[in-house]
One Martini backbone bead per residue (centre of mass of N, CA, C, O) as a GRO file, in nm:
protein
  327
    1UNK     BB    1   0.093   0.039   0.026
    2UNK     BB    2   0.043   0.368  -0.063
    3UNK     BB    3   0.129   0.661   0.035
    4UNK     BB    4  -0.057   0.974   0.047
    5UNK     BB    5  -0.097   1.323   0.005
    6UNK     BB    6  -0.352   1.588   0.054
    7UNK     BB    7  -0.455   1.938  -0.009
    8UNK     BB    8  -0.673   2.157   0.170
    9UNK     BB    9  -0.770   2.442   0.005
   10UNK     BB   10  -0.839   2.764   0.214
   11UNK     BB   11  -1.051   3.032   0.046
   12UNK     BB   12  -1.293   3.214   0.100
   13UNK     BB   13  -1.469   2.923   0.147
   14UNK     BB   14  -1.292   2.763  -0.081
   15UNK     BB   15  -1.142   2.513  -0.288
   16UNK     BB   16  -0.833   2.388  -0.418
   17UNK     BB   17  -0.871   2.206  -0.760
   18UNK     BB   18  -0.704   1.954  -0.989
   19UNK     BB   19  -0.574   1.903  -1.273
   20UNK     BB   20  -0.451   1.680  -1.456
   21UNK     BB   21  -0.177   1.632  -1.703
   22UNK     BB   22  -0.094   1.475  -1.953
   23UNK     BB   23   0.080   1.184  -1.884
   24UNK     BB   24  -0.016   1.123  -1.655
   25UNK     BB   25  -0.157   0.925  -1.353
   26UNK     BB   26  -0.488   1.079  -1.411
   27UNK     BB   27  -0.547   1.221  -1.646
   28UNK     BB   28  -0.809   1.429  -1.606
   29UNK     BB   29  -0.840   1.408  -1.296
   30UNK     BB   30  -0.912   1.531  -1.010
   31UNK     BB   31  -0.768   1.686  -0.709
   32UNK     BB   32  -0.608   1.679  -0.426
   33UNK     BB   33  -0.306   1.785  -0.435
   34UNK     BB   34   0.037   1.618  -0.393
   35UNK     BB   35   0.165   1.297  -0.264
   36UNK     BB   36   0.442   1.084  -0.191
   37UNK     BB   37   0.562   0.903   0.091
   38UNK     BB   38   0.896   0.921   0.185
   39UNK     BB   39   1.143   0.840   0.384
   40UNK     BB   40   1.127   0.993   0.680
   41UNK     BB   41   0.826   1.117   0.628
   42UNK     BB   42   0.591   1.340   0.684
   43UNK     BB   43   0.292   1.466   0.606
   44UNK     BB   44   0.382   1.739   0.592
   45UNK     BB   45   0.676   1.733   0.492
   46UNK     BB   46   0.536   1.649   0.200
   47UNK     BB   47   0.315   1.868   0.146
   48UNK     BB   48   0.505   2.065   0.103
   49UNK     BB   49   0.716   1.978  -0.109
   50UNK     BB   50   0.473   1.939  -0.316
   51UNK     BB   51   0.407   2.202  -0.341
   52UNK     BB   52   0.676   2.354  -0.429
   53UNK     BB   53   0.679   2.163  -0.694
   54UNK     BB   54   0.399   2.221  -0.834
   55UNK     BB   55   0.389   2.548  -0.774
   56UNK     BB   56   0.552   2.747  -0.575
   57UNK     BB   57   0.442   2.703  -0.254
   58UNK     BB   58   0.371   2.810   0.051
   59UNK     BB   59   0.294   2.620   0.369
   60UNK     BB   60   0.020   2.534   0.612
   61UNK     BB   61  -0.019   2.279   0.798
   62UNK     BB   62  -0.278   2.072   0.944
   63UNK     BB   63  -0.514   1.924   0.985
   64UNK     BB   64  -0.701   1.622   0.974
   65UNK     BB   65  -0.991   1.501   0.773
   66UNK     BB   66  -0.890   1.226   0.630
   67UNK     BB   67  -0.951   0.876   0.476
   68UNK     BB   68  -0.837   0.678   0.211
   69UNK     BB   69  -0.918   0.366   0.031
   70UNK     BB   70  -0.769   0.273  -0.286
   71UNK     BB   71  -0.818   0.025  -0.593
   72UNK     BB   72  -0.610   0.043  -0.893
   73UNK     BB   73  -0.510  -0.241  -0.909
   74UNK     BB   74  -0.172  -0.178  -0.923
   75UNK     BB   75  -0.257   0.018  -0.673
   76UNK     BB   76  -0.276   0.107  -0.340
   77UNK     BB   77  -0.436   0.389  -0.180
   78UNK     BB   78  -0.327   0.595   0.076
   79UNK     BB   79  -0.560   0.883   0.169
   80UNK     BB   80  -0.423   1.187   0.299
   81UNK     BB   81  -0.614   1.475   0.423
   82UNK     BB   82  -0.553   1.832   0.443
   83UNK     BB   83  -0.517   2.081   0.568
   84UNK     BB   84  -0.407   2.426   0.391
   85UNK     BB   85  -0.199   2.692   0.410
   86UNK     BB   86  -0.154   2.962   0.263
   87UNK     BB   87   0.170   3.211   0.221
   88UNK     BB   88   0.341   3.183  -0.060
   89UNK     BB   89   0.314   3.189  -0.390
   90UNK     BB   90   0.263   3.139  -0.696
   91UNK     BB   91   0.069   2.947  -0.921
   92UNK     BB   92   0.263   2.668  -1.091
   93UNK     BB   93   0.179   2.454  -1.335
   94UNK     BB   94   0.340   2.111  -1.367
   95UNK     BB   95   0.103   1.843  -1.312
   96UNK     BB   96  -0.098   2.079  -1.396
   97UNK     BB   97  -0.391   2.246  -1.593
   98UNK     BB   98  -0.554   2.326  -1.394
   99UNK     BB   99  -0.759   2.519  -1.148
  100UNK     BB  100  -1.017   2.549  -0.862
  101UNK     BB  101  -1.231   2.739  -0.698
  102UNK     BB  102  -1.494   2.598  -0.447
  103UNK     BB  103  -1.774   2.526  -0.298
  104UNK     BB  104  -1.908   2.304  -0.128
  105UNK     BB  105  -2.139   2.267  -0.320
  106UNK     BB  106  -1.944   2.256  -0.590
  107UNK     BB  107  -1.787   2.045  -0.483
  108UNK     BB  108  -2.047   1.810  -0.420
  109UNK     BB  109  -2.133   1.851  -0.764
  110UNK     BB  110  -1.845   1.719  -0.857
  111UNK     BB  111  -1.905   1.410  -0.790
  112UNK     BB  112  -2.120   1.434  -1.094
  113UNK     BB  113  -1.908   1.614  -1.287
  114UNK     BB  114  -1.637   1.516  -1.234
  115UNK     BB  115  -1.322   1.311  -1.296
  116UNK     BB  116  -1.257   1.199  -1.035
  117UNK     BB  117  -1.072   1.032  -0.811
  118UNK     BB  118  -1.105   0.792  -0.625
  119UNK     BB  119  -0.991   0.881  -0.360
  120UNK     BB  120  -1.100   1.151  -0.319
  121UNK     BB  121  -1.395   1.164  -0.262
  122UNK     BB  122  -1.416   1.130   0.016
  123UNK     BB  123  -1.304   1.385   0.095
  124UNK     BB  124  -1.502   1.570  -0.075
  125UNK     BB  125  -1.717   1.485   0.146
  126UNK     BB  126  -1.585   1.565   0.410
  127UNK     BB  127  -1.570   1.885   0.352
  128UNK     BB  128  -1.856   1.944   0.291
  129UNK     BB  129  -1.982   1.852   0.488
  130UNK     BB  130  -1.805   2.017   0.713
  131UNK     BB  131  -1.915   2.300   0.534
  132UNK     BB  132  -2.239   2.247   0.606
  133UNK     BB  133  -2.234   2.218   0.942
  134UNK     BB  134  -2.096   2.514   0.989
  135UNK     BB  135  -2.347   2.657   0.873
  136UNK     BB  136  -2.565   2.572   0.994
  137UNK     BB  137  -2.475   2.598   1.320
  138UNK     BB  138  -2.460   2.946   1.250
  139UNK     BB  139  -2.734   2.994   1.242
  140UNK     BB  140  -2.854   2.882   1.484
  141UNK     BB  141  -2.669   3.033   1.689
  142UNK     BB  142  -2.809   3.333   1.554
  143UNK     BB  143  -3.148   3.205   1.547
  144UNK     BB  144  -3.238   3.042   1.814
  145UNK     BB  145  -3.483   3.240   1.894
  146UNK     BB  146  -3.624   3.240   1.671
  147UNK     BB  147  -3.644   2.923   1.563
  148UNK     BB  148  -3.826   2.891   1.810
  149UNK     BB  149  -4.078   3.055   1.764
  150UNK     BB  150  -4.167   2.969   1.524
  151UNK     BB  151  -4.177   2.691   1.537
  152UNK     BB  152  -4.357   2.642   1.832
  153UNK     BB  153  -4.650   2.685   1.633
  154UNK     BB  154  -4.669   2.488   1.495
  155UNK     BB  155  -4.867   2.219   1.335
  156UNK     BB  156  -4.869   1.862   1.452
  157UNK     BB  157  -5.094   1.699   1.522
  158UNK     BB  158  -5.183   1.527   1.301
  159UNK     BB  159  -4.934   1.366   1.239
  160UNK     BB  160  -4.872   1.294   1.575
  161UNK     BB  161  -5.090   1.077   1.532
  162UNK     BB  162  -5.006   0.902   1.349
  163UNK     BB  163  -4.749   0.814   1.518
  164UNK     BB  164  -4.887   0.686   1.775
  165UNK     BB  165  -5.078   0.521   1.675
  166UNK     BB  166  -4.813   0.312   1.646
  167UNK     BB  167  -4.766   0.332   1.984
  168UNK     BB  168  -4.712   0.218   2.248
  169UNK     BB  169  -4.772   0.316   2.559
  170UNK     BB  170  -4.538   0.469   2.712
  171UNK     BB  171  -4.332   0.474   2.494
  172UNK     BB  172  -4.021   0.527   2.336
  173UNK     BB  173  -3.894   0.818   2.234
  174UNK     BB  174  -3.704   0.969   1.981
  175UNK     BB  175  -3.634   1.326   1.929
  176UNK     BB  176  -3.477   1.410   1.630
  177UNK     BB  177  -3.419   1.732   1.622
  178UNK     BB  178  -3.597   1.894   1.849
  179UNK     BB  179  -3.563   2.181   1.874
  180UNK     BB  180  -3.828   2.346   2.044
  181UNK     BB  181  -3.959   2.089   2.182
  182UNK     BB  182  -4.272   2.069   2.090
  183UNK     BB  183  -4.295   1.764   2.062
  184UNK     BB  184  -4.164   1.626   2.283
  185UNK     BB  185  -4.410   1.780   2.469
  186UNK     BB  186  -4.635   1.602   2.376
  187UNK     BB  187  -4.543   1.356   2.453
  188UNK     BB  188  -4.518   1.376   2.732
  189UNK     BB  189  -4.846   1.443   2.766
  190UNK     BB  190  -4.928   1.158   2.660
  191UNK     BB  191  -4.677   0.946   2.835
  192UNK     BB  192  -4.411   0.941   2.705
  193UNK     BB  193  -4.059   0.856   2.668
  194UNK     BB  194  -3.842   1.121   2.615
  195UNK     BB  195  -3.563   1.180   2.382
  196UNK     BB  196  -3.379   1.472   2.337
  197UNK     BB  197  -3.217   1.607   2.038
  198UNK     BB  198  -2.915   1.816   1.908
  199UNK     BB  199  -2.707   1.964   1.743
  200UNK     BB  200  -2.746   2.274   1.842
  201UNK     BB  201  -2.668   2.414   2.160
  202UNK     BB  202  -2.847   2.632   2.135
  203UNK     BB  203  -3.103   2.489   2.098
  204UNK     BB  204  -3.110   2.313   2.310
  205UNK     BB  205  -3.120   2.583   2.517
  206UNK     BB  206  -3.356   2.593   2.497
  207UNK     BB  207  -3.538   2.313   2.512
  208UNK     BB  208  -3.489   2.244   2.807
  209UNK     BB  209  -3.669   2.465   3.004
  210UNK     BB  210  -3.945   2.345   2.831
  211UNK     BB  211  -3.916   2.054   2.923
  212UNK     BB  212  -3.743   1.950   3.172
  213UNK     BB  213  -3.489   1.847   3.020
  214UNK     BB  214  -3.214   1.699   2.834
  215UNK     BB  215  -3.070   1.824   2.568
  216UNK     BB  216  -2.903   1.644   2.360
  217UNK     BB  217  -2.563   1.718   2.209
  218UNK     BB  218  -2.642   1.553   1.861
  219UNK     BB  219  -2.629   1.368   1.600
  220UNK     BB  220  -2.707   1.133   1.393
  221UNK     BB  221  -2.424   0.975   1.334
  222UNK     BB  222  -2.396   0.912   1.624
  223UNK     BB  223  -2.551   0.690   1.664
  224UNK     BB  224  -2.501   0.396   1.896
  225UNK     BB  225  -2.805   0.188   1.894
  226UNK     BB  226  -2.996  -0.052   1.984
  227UNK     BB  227  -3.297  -0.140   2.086
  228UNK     BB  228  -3.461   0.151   2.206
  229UNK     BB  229  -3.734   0.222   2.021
  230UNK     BB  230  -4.003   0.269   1.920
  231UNK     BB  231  -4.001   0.581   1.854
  232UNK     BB  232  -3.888   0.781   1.558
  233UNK     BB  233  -3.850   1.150   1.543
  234UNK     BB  234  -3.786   1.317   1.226
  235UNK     BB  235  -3.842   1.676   1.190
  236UNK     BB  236  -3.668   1.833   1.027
  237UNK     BB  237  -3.347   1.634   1.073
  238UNK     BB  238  -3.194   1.535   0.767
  239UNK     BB  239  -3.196   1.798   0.558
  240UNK     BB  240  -2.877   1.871   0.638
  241UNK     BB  241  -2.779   1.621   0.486
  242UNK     BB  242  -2.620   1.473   0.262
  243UNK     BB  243  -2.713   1.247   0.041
  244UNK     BB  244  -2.457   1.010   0.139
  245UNK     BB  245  -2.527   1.018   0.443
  246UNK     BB  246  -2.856   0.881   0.430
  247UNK     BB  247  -2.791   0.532   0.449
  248UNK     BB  248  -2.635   0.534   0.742
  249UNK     BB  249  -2.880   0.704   0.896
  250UNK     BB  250  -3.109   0.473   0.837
  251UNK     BB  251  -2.966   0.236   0.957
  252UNK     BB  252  -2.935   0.332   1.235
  253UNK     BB  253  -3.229   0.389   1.306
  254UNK     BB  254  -3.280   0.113   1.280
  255UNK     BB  255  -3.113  -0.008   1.475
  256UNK     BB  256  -3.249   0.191   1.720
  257UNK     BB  257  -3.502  -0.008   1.703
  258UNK     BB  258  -3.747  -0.156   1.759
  259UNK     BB  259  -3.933  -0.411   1.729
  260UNK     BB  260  -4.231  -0.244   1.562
  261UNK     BB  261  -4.074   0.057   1.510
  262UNK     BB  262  -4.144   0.427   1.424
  263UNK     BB  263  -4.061   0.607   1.168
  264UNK     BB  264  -4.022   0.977   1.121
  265UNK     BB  265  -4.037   1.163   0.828
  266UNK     BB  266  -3.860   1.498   0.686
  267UNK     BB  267  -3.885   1.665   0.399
  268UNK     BB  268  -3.826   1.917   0.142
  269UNK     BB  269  -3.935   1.976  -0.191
  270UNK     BB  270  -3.824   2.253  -0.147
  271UNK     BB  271  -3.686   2.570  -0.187
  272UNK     BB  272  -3.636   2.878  -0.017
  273UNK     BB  273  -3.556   3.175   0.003
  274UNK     BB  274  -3.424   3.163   0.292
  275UNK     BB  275  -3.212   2.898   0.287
  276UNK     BB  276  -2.929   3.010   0.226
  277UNK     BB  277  -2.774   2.940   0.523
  278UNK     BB  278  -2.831   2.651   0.426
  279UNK     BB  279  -2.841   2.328   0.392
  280UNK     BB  280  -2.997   2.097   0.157
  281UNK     BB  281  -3.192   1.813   0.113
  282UNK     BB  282  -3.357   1.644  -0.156
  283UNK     BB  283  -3.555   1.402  -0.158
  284UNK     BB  284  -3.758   1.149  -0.312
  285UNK     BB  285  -3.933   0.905  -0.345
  286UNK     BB  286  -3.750   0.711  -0.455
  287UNK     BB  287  -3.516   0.727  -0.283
  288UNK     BB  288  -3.671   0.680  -0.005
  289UNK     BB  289  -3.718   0.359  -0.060
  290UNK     BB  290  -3.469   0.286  -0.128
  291UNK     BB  291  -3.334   0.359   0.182
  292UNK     BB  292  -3.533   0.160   0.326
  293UNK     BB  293  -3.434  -0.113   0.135
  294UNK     BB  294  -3.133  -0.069   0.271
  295UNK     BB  295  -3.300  -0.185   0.509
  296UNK     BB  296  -3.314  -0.372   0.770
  297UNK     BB  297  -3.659  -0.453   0.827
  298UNK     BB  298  -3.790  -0.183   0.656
  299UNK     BB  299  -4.130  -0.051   0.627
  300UNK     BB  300  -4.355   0.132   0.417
  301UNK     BB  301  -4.656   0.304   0.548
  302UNK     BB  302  -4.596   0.613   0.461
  303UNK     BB  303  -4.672   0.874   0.218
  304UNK     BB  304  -4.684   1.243   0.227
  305UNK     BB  305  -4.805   1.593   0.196
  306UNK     BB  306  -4.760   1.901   0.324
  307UNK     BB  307  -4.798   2.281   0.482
  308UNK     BB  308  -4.621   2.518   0.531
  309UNK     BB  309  -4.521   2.858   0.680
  310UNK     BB  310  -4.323   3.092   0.617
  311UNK     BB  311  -4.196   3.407   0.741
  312UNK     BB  312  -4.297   3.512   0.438
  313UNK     BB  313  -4.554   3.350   0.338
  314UNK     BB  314  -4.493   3.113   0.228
  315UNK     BB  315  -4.537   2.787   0.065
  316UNK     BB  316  -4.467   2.487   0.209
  317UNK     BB  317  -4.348   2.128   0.106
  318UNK     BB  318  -4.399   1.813   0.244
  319UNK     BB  319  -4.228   1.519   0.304
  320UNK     BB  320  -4.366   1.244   0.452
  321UNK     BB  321  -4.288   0.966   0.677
  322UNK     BB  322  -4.357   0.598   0.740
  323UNK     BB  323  -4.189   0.342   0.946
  324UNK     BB  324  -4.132  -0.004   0.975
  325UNK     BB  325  -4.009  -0.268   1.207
  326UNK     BB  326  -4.029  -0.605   1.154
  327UNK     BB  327  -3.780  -0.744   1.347
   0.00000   0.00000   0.00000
């Protein structure tokens, strides 16, 4: 296995990804720029050096964002990527025929629109996944007592019934990204025992003393539990999710359902103008079936579409699914 290091270079919330030149090994596909690690040298050391011979730049390494492990075929590369600042040198290109500094957005879009490194991929998505949940918990930090005052008025009595009435008395329910705590209050005086999460600590501080209990700072992706829930409800808090992170987070949560437990679910049909400082995903009704179906034991009980009022005044509509655990 050859370690290879990859350099994720980030300028006014850009990163710059290059195109390989003719005549070399992956020539004409993108890449986050780097090279082999040679003997002795450590991946900082690795990518300084290579920074100055591809470019003629000087650098400073950071921190590690992540790794992948891809089979060429001919050899299989461990590919090290790190953060990595620009300090002095104009860029010129010697291994490679042009470069393009992308936005979080336009990097995760080009992984089905660039032809990319198979190695870099897993980077590509790890770095727009962490810069796009960077700015959704910035929006709630600066939001979070408007988005609870507006959301906390929000009317899901019928959805919420559809929901209740599908699971025995008093079980418990996780309200996962339970934001103004809506939900998990009407839970609770329902009768059921109730575990509120959410991702954003600004948010789950509100929503700790109207609940009168601790709302958990955790994410989706953090779940890491068997057979612990009667009931999932995910209201409007998957949809901050990269569509490839969606498939092992459907995972996670059927695995951490009891047996004949019920997910309910909500995406946004559509982006709506006030959208623009989070990041937002929409899964299609085809998708979310694809999804459901490639969780073990997880049956589709209904698909349906709702709508609310955004603070503008507009009509939102919302995807709804409700699925259950069959064994």
């Amino acid at each position: 296995m050859i370690t290879v290091t990859a350099a994720i270079i980030e300028k006014e919330e850009a990163f710059l990804v290059a195109r390989k030149r003719a005549g070399l090994h992956l020539a004409g596909h993108w890449e986050f720029p780097g090279g082999k690690l040679e003997e002795n040298e450590t991946p900082e050391e690795c990518l300084s050096r290579e920074l100055m011979e591809e470019f003629g730049i000087h650098c400073q390494v950071g921190e590690l964002v992540g790794e992948s492990i891809h089979d060429y075929g001919s050899k299989t590369i461990r590919l090290l990527g790190y953060m990595v600042r620009h300090l002095s040198g104009d860029f010129t290109l010697r291994d490679h025929d042009t470069i393009r500094w992308l936005s979080a957005a336009e990097l995760a879009e080009s992984v089905s629109s660039f032809p990319w490194a198979p190695a870099d991929i897993p980077l590509v998505q790890a770095v727009a996944a962490h810069q796009f949940h960077k700015m959704t918990m910035a929006y709630y930090h600066t939001n979070a007592a408007r988005y609870v005052e507006r959301t906390r008025q929000q009317d899901m009595r019928q959805i919420r019934l559809k929901f209740i009435l599908l699971l025995p008395a008093g079980g418990h329910i996780l309200d996962l990204g339970c934001g103004s705590g809506r939900d998990a209050k009407a839970f609770l005086e329902e009768g059921f025992t109730v575990t509120a999460m959410d991702a954003s600590p600004a948010i789950a501080a509100q929503a700790s003393p109207y609940l009168g209990q601790e709302v958990l700072v955790k994410k989706a992706q953090d779940i890491n539990i068997t057979d612990a829930y009667h009931g999932i409800w995910a209201c409007a808090s998957l949809l901050h999710l990269p569509e490839w992170e969606l498939s092992a987070v459907f995972k996670q949560l059927a695995r951490a359902l009891l047996p004949g437990g019920i997910l309910y679910l909500s995406f946004k049909e559509h982006r709506s103008p006030a959208d623009s400082e989070r990041f937002f995903c929409f899964p299609h009704p085809g998708e979310i079936r694809q999804l459901l179906e490639s969780c073990a034991k997880m049956q589709l009980l209904d698909m349906f579409t709702s709508q609310s009022t955004t603070t503008d005044n507009q009509q939102q509509k919302w995807l709804n699914i409700i699925a259950r655990k069959t064994g």
